[in-house]
Coordinates of C-alpha atoms and ligand atoms in Angstrom, one line a residue:
X63 CA -7.1 2.4 -18.7
X64 CA -6.4 4.5 -21.6
X65 CA -10.2 3.7 -22.3
X66 CA -11.3 4.9 -19.0
X67 CA -9.4 8.0 -19.3
X68 CA -11.4 8.9 -22.5
X69 CA -14.6 8.0 -21.0
X70 CA -13.6 10.5 -18.0
X71 CA -12.6 13.2 -20.3
X72 CA -15.7 12.8 -22.6
X73 CA -17.6 12.9 -19.4
X74 CA -16.2 16.1 -18.3
X75 CA -16.7 17.9 -21.7
X76 CA -20.5 16.5 -21.8
X77 CA -20.9 17.8 -18.0
X78 CA -19.7 21.1 -18.8
X79 CA -21.6 21.5 -21.8
X80 CA -24.7 20.8 -19.8
X81 CA -23.7 23.2 -17.3
X82 CA -23.5 25.8 -19.9
X83 CA -26.6 25.2 -21.7
X84 CA -28.5 25.1 -18.1
X85 CA -26.9 28.0 -16.7
X86 CA -27.3 31.5 -17.9
X87 CA -25.3 33.0 -14.7
X88 CA -22.0 31.2 -16.2
X89 CA -19.7 34.1 -17.8
X90 CA -19.6 34.3 -21.7
X91 CA -16.1 33.0 -21.3
X92 CA -17.4 29.6 -21.1
X93 CA -17.3 29.2 -24.9
X94 CA -13.5 29.5 -25.0
X95 CA -11.5 26.3 -25.2
X96 CA -9.3 25.1 -22.3
X97 CA -5.8 26.4 -23.6
X98 CA -6.9 30.2 -23.6
X99 CA -9.2 29.8 -20.7
X100 CA -6.5 30.5 -18.1
X101 CA -7.7 34.0 -17.2
X102 CA -8.0 33.6 -13.2
X103 CA -11.7 34.6 -12.8
X104 CA -12.9 32.0 -15.5
X105 CA -11.2 29.1 -14.0
X106 CA -11.9 30.2 -10.4
X107 CA -15.9 30.2 -11.8
X108 CA -15.7 27.1 -13.6
X109 CA -13.6 25.4 -10.6
X110 CA -16.6 26.3 -8.3
X111 CA -19.3 25.4 -10.3
X112 CA -17.7 21.9 -11.7
X113 CA -16.5 20.7 -8.1
X114 CA -20.4 21.1 -7.3
X115 CA -21.9 19.5 -10.0
X116 CA -19.8 16.5 -11.5
X117 CA -19.3 12.9 -10.8
X118 CA -16.5 10.6 -12.3
X119 CA -17.6 7.6 -13.5
X120 CA -16.4 4.6 -11.4
X121 CA -15.4 1.5 -13.3
X122 CA -17.8 -1.4 -12.6
X123 CA -15.7 -4.4 -13.6
X124 CA -15.2 -4.8 -9.9
X125 CA -11.3 -4.8 -10.2
X126 CA -10.7 -0.8 -9.7
X127 CA -11.1 1.2 -6.7
X128 CA -11.7 5.0 -6.1
X129 CA -7.9 4.7 -5.5
X130 CA -7.8 3.4 -8.9
X131 CA -8.8 6.8 -10.5
X132 CA -6.1 8.5 -12.4
X133 CA -3.9 5.2 -12.5
X134 CA -0.9 5.0 -13.0
X135 CA 0.0 8.7 -12.8
X136 CA -2.3 10.1 -10.3
X137 CA -3.9 6.8 -8.2
X138 CA -3.6 5.9 -4.8
X139 CA -1.0 4.1 -3.4
X140 CA -0.8 0.3 -4.4
X141 CA -3.5 -1.3 -2.3
X142 CA -1.4 -4.2 -0.6
X143 CA -4.4 -6.1 0.9
X144 CA -5.9 -6.4 -2.6
X145 CA -2.8 -8.1 -3.7
X146 CA -3.1 -10.5 -1.2
X147 CA -7.0 -10.7 -1.9
X148 CA -7.7 -9.2 1.4
X149 CA -9.1 -5.9 0.6
X150 CA -12.9 -5.6 2.2
X151 CA -13.2 -2.0 0.9
X152 CA -13.6 -3.0 -2.7
X153 CA -14.8 -0.4 -5.0
X154 CA -14.6 2.4 -2.1
X155 CA -11.1 1.3 -1.3
X156 CA -8.7 4.7 -1.4
X157 CA -5.7 2.6 -2.4
X158 CA -5.1 1.5 -6.1
X159 CA -6.2 -2.2 -7.3
X160 CA -4.4 -1.9 -10.3
X161 CA -1.0 -3.3 -11.3
X162 CA 1.9 -1.0 -10.0
X163 CA 5.0 -2.8 -12.0
X164 CA 7.5 0.1 -11.8
X165 CA 9.7 -0.3 -8.5
X166 CA 8.9 3.1 -6.5
X167 CA 11.8 5.3 -6.9
X168 CA 12.9 7.0 -3.5
X169 CA 15.1 10.0 -2.4
X170 CA 18.1 9.5 0.0
X171 CA 18.7 10.9 2.9
X172 CA 20.7 13.5 1.9
X173 CA 18.1 14.5 -0.8
X174 CA 15.4 14.7 1.8
X175 CA 17.0 16.4 4.1
X176 CA 17.9 19.1 1.3
X177 CA 14.3 19.2 0.4
X178 CA 13.1 19.4 3.8
X179 CA 15.2 22.9 4.3
X180 CA 13.5 24.4 0.9
X181 CA 10.8 27.3 1.2
X182 CA 7.6 27.1 -0.1
X183 CA 8.2 28.9 -3.4
X184 CA 11.5 27.0 -3.8
X185 CA 9.7 23.5 -3.5
X186 CA 7.0 25.0 -6.1
X187 CA 9.8 26.0 -8.5
X188 CA 11.5 22.6 -8.2
X189 CA 8.3 20.4 -8.4
X190 CA 5.6 22.1 -10.4
X191 CA 7.4 21.7 -13.7
X192 CA 7.8 18.2 -13.4
X193 CA 3.9 17.9 -12.5
X194 CA 3.2 20.1 -15.7
X195 CA 5.4 17.8 -17.8
X196 CA 4.3 14.4 -16.6
X197 CA 0.3 15.8 -16.8
X198 CA 1.2 17.0 -20.7
X199 CA 2.8 13.8 -21.4
X200 CA 0.1 11.8 -19.9
X201 CA -3.2 13.4 -21.3
X202 CA -4.1 14.8 -17.9
X203 CA -4.0 18.5 -18.3
X204 CA -7.7 18.8 -18.8
X205 CA -8.5 16.6 -15.7
X206 CA -5.5 18.3 -13.6
X207 CA -6.3 21.9 -14.7
X208 CA -7.3 23.2 -11.5
X209 CA -5.1 21.3 -9.4
X210 CA -2.1 22.8 -11.7
X211 CA -3.8 26.3 -11.4
X212 CA -3.9 26.3 -7.8
X213 CA -0.3 25.4 -7.4
X214 CA 0.7 28.1 -10.1
X215 CA -1.3 30.7 -8.5
X216 CA 0.4 29.9 -4.9
X217 CA 4.1 30.2 -6.4
X218 CA 3.0 33.6 -8.2
X219 CA 1.6 35.0 -4.9
X220 CA 4.9 34.1 -2.8
X221 CA 8.2 36.2 -2.9
X222 CA 10.4 35.1 -5.9
X223 CA 12.4 32.0 -4.6
X224 CA 16.4 32.1 -4.5
X225 CA 17.4 30.9 -7.9
X226 CA 20.5 29.2 -6.9
X227 CA 18.7 27.0 -4.1
X228 CA 16.4 26.0 -6.9
X229 CA 19.0 25.1 -9.3
X230 CA 21.1 23.5 -6.6
X231 CA 18.1 21.3 -5.6
X232 CA 17.3 20.6 -9.2
X233 CA 21.0 19.0 -9.5
X234 CA 21.0 17.5 -6.2
X235 CA 17.4 15.9 -6.5
X236 CA 17.6 14.6 -10.8
X237 CA 15.3 11.6 -9.3
X238 CA 12.0 13.8 -9.6
X239 CA 12.0 13.3 -13.1
X240 CA 11.1 9.4 -12.4
X241 CA 8.4 10.8 -9.9
X242 CA 4.8 10.0 -11.0
X243 CA 2.3 13.1 -10.4
X244 CA 0.9 11.6 -7.7
X245 CA 4.4 11.1 -5.9
X246 CA 5.0 14.8 -7.0
X247 CA 1.9 16.1 -5.1
X248 CA 2.8 14.0 -2.0
X249 CA 6.1 15.7 -1.8
X250 CA 4.3 19.1 -1.6
X251 CA 2.0 17.7 1.2
X252 CA 5.1 16.0 3.1
X253 CA 7.1 19.5 2.9
X254 CA 7.1 21.1 6.4
X255 CA 7.1 24.6 4.3
X256 CA 3.4 24.6 3.7
X257 CA 0.7 25.9 5.8
X258 CA -1.5 22.9 6.8
X259 CA -4.8 24.3 5.6
X260 CA -3.1 24.4 2.1
X261 CA -2.0 20.9 2.2
X262 CA -5.7 20.2 3.3
X263 CA -7.2 22.3 0.3
X264 CA -4.8 21.0 -2.3
X265 CA -5.9 16.9 -1.4
X266 CA -9.4 18.1 -1.7
X267 CA -8.9 19.5 -5.0
X268 CA -7.1 16.3 -6.4
X269 CA -9.6 14.1 -5.1
X270 CA -12.5 16.3 -6.5
X271 CA -10.6 16.3 -9.8
X272 CA -10.3 12.6 -9.8
X273 CA -13.8 11.9 -8.5
X274 CA -12.8 10.5 -5.1
Ligands
ZN63 ZN1 -2.4 2.5 -9.5
ZN64 ZN1 -8.0 -2.0 -1.3

Protein backbone atom coordinates (compact mmCIF):
# COMPACT_ATOMS: atom_id res chain seq x y z
CA UNK A 1 0.00 0.00 0.00
CA UNK A 2 2.92 2.33 0.52
CA UNK A 3 3.34 2.32 -3.23
CA UNK A 4 -0.23 3.31 -3.74
CA UNK A 5 0.16 6.29 -1.42
CA UNK A 6 3.15 7.42 -3.45
CA UNK A 7 1.25 7.17 -6.68
CA UNK A 8 -1.58 9.08 -5.13
CA UNK A 9 0.71 11.90 -4.05
CA UNK A 10 2.44 12.09 -7.38
CA UNK A 11 -0.93 12.28 -8.99
CA UNK A 12 -1.97 15.11 -6.71
CA UNK A 13 1.16 17.07 -7.56
CA UNK A 14 0.82 16.47 -11.28
CA UNK A 15 -2.76 17.61 -11.22
CA UNK A 16 -2.08 20.79 -9.32
CA UNK A 17 0.89 21.48 -11.58
CA UNK A 18 -1.31 21.06 -14.64
CA UNK A 19 -3.90 23.36 -13.14
CA UNK A 20 -1.24 25.96 -12.56
CA UNK A 21 -0.24 25.87 -16.21
CA UNK A 22 -3.79 25.86 -17.46
CA UNK A 23 -5.26 28.51 -15.28
CA UNK A 24 -4.08 32.07 -15.17
CA UNK A 25 -6.81 32.98 -12.69
CA UNK A 26 -5.13 31.03 -9.91
CA UNK A 27 -3.35 33.37 -7.51
CA UNK A 28 0.44 33.77 -7.76
CA UNK A 29 0.56 32.02 -4.38
CA UNK A 30 0.19 28.73 -6.24
CA UNK A 31 3.95 28.54 -6.60
CA UNK A 32 4.52 28.28 -2.87
CA UNK A 33 5.08 24.94 -1.31
CA UNK A 34 2.51 23.26 0.90
CA UNK A 35 4.19 24.21 4.19
CA UNK A 36 3.80 27.95 3.89
CA UNK A 37 0.62 27.71 1.88
CA UNK A 38 -1.59 27.91 4.91
CA UNK A 39 -2.79 31.41 4.24
CA UNK A 40 -6.52 30.88 4.40
CA UNK A 41 -7.41 32.46 1.10
CA UNK A 42 -4.90 30.37 -0.76
CA UNK A 43 -6.12 27.11 0.73
CA UNK A 44 -9.77 28.02 0.21
CA UNK A 45 -9.10 28.80 -3.44
CA UNK A 46 -7.05 25.70 -3.99
CA UNK A 47 -9.63 23.56 -2.22
CA UNK A 48 -12.30 24.82 -4.52
CA UNK A 49 -10.29 24.30 -7.68
CA UNK A 50 -8.70 20.99 -6.75
CA UNK A 51 -11.95 19.51 -5.55
CA UNK A 52 -13.57 20.23 -8.91
CA UNK A 53 -10.82 18.79 -11.03
CA UNK A 54 -8.82 15.90 -9.72
CA UNK A 55 -9.55 12.22 -9.52
CA UNK A 56 -7.65 9.75 -7.38
CA UNK A 57 -6.64 6.52 -9.10
CA UNK A 58 -8.42 3.40 -7.97
CA UNK A 59 -6.26 0.31 -7.79
CA UNK A 60 -7.22 -2.01 -10.63
CA UNK A 61 -5.84 -5.13 -8.89
CA UNK A 62 -9.34 -6.16 -7.92
CA UNK A 63 -8.70 -6.61 -4.22
CA UNK A 64 -9.22 -3.02 -3.21
CA UNK A 65 -12.39 -0.99 -3.11
CA UNK A 66 -13.25 2.68 -2.92
CA UNK A 67 -13.39 2.22 0.84
CA UNK A 68 -9.78 0.95 0.83
CA UNK A 69 -8.40 4.32 -0.26
CA UNK A 70 -6.21 5.70 2.50
CA UNK A 71 -5.78 2.27 4.13
CA UNK A 72 -5.04 1.70 6.96
CA UNK A 73 -5.20 5.19 8.45
CA UNK A 74 -8.20 6.77 6.75
CA UNK A 75 -9.92 3.92 4.94
CA UNK A 76 -13.54 2.94 5.49
CA UNK A 77 -14.55 0.30 8.01
CA UNK A 78 -13.43 -3.24 7.30
CA UNK A 79 -15.80 -5.04 4.86
CA UNK A 80 -17.07 -8.11 6.62
CA UNK A 81 -18.80 -9.32 3.44
CA UNK A 82 -15.53 -9.29 1.55
CA UNK A 83 -13.95 -11.29 4.34
CA UNK A 84 -16.61 -13.95 3.75
CA UNK A 85 -16.11 -13.61 -0.04
CA UNK A 86 -19.60 -12.31 -0.29
CA UNK A 87 -19.17 -8.63 -1.28
CA UNK A 88 -21.00 -7.86 -4.53
CA UNK A 89 -19.97 -4.19 -4.61
CA UNK A 90 -16.41 -4.95 -5.72
CA UNK A 91 -14.37 -1.84 -6.45
CA UNK A 92 -17.35 0.36 -5.65
CA UNK A 93 -17.72 -0.93 -2.10
CA UNK A 94 -17.53 1.88 0.48
CA UNK A 95 -15.96 -0.50 3.01
CA UNK A 96 -12.29 -1.47 3.06
CA UNK A 97 -11.23 -4.74 1.40
CA UNK A 98 -7.70 -4.82 2.82
CA UNK A 99 -6.61 -6.65 5.94
CA UNK A 100 -7.29 -4.94 9.27
CA UNK A 101 -5.14 -6.82 11.73
CA UNK A 102 -5.16 -4.57 14.76
CA UNK A 103 -8.11 -5.07 17.07
CA UNK A 104 -10.47 -2.11 17.20
CA UNK A 105 -9.87 -0.06 20.36
CA UNK A 106 -12.97 1.22 22.05
CA UNK A 107 -13.88 3.81 24.64
CA UNK A 108 -15.57 2.41 27.73
CA UNK A 109 -18.91 3.68 28.95
CA UNK A 110 -17.52 6.36 31.28
CA UNK A 111 -15.27 7.69 28.53
CA UNK A 112 -18.15 7.80 26.04
CA UNK A 113 -20.36 9.61 28.53
CA UNK A 114 -17.70 12.22 29.19
CA UNK A 115 -17.13 12.67 25.47
CA UNK A 116 -20.83 13.24 24.86
CA UNK A 117 -20.92 16.14 27.33
CA UNK A 118 -18.08 17.99 25.61
CA UNK A 119 -18.66 21.10 23.54
CA UNK A 120 -17.43 21.60 19.97
CA UNK A 121 -14.26 23.49 20.87
CA UNK A 122 -13.44 20.97 23.58
CA UNK A 123 -13.85 18.03 21.22
CA UNK A 124 -11.71 19.71 18.57
CA UNK A 125 -9.02 20.67 21.10
CA UNK A 126 -8.93 17.08 22.24
CA UNK A 127 -9.09 15.31 18.86
CA UNK A 128 -7.37 17.62 16.38
CA UNK A 129 -3.82 17.27 17.80
CA UNK A 130 -4.17 13.49 17.44
CA UNK A 131 -5.40 13.83 13.84
CA UNK A 132 -2.47 16.11 13.00
CA UNK A 133 0.04 13.83 14.70
CA UNK A 134 -1.26 10.70 12.93
CA UNK A 135 -1.43 12.41 9.54
CA UNK A 136 2.15 13.63 9.97
CA UNK A 137 3.40 10.27 11.06
CA UNK A 138 1.66 8.42 8.22
CA UNK A 139 2.57 10.80 5.41
CA UNK A 140 -0.99 12.06 5.01
CA UNK A 141 -0.38 15.78 5.54
CA UNK A 142 -0.82 16.67 1.90
CA UNK A 143 -3.76 14.40 1.23
CA UNK A 144 -5.58 15.60 4.36
CA UNK A 145 -4.49 19.24 4.09
CA UNK A 146 -7.98 20.57 3.45
CA UNK A 147 -9.60 18.44 6.13
CA UNK A 148 -7.11 19.60 8.77
CA UNK A 149 -7.51 23.16 7.58
CA UNK A 150 -11.29 22.94 7.89
CA UNK A 151 -11.08 21.60 11.45
CA UNK A 152 -8.47 24.15 12.50
CA UNK A 153 -10.54 26.97 11.06
CA UNK A 154 -13.61 25.71 12.91
CA UNK A 155 -11.69 25.61 16.20
CA UNK A 156 -10.40 29.15 15.67
CA UNK A 157 -13.92 30.43 15.01
CA UNK A 158 -15.29 29.05 18.31
CA UNK A 159 -14.96 30.63 21.77
CA UNK A 160 -11.90 29.30 23.59
CA UNK A 161 -12.73 26.04 25.38
CA UNK A 162 -12.36 25.48 29.10
CA UNK A 163 -8.75 24.25 29.35
CA UNK A 164 -9.48 22.30 32.50
CA UNK A 165 -12.20 20.32 30.74
CA UNK A 166 -9.84 19.51 27.90
CA UNK A 167 -7.06 18.45 30.27
CA UNK A 168 -9.50 16.36 32.25
CA UNK A 169 -10.78 14.64 29.09
CA UNK A 170 -7.23 14.04 27.92
CA UNK A 171 -6.48 12.28 31.19
CA UNK A 172 -9.69 10.25 31.15
CA UNK A 173 -9.52 9.25 27.47
CA UNK A 174 -5.82 8.42 26.83
CA UNK A 175 -7.02 5.72 24.43
CA UNK A 176 -7.40 8.36 21.68
CA UNK A 177 -3.68 8.01 21.02
CA UNK A 178 -4.40 4.60 19.54
CA UNK A 179 -7.22 5.72 17.25
CA UNK A 180 -6.64 5.94 13.50
CA UNK A 181 -7.41 9.18 11.67
CA UNK A 182 -10.60 7.57 10.36
CA UNK A 183 -11.75 6.76 13.89
CA UNK A 184 -10.88 10.23 15.16
CA UNK A 185 -12.92 11.79 12.37
CA UNK A 186 -15.75 9.41 13.19
CA UNK A 187 -15.68 10.71 16.79
CA UNK A 188 -16.30 14.22 15.54
CA UNK A 189 -19.20 12.99 13.44
CA UNK A 190 -20.64 11.13 16.43
CA UNK A 191 -20.36 14.07 18.82
CA UNK A 192 -23.74 15.71 19.50
CA UNK A 193 -21.99 19.09 19.87
CA UNK A 194 -21.53 19.71 16.13
CA UNK A 195 -24.29 20.92 13.82
CA UNK A 196 -25.28 18.33 11.22
CA UNK A 197 -24.39 20.65 8.33
CA UNK A 198 -20.79 20.79 9.51
CA UNK A 199 -20.64 17.01 9.87
CA UNK A 200 -21.97 16.54 6.34
CA UNK A 201 -19.44 19.01 4.93
CA UNK A 202 -16.66 17.24 6.80
CA UNK A 203 -17.67 13.85 5.43
CA UNK A 204 -17.86 15.22 1.88
CA UNK A 205 -14.44 16.80 2.22
CA UNK A 206 -12.88 13.61 3.60
CA UNK A 207 -14.45 11.54 0.80
CA UNK A 208 -13.24 14.01 -1.77
CA UNK A 209 -9.73 14.18 -0.32
CA UNK A 210 -9.55 10.39 -0.59
CA UNK A 211 -11.15 10.28 -4.03
CA UNK A 212 -14.16 8.27 -2.92
ZN1 LIG B 1 -8.52 -0.48 5.52
ZN1 LIG C 1 -17.07 -4.76 0.30
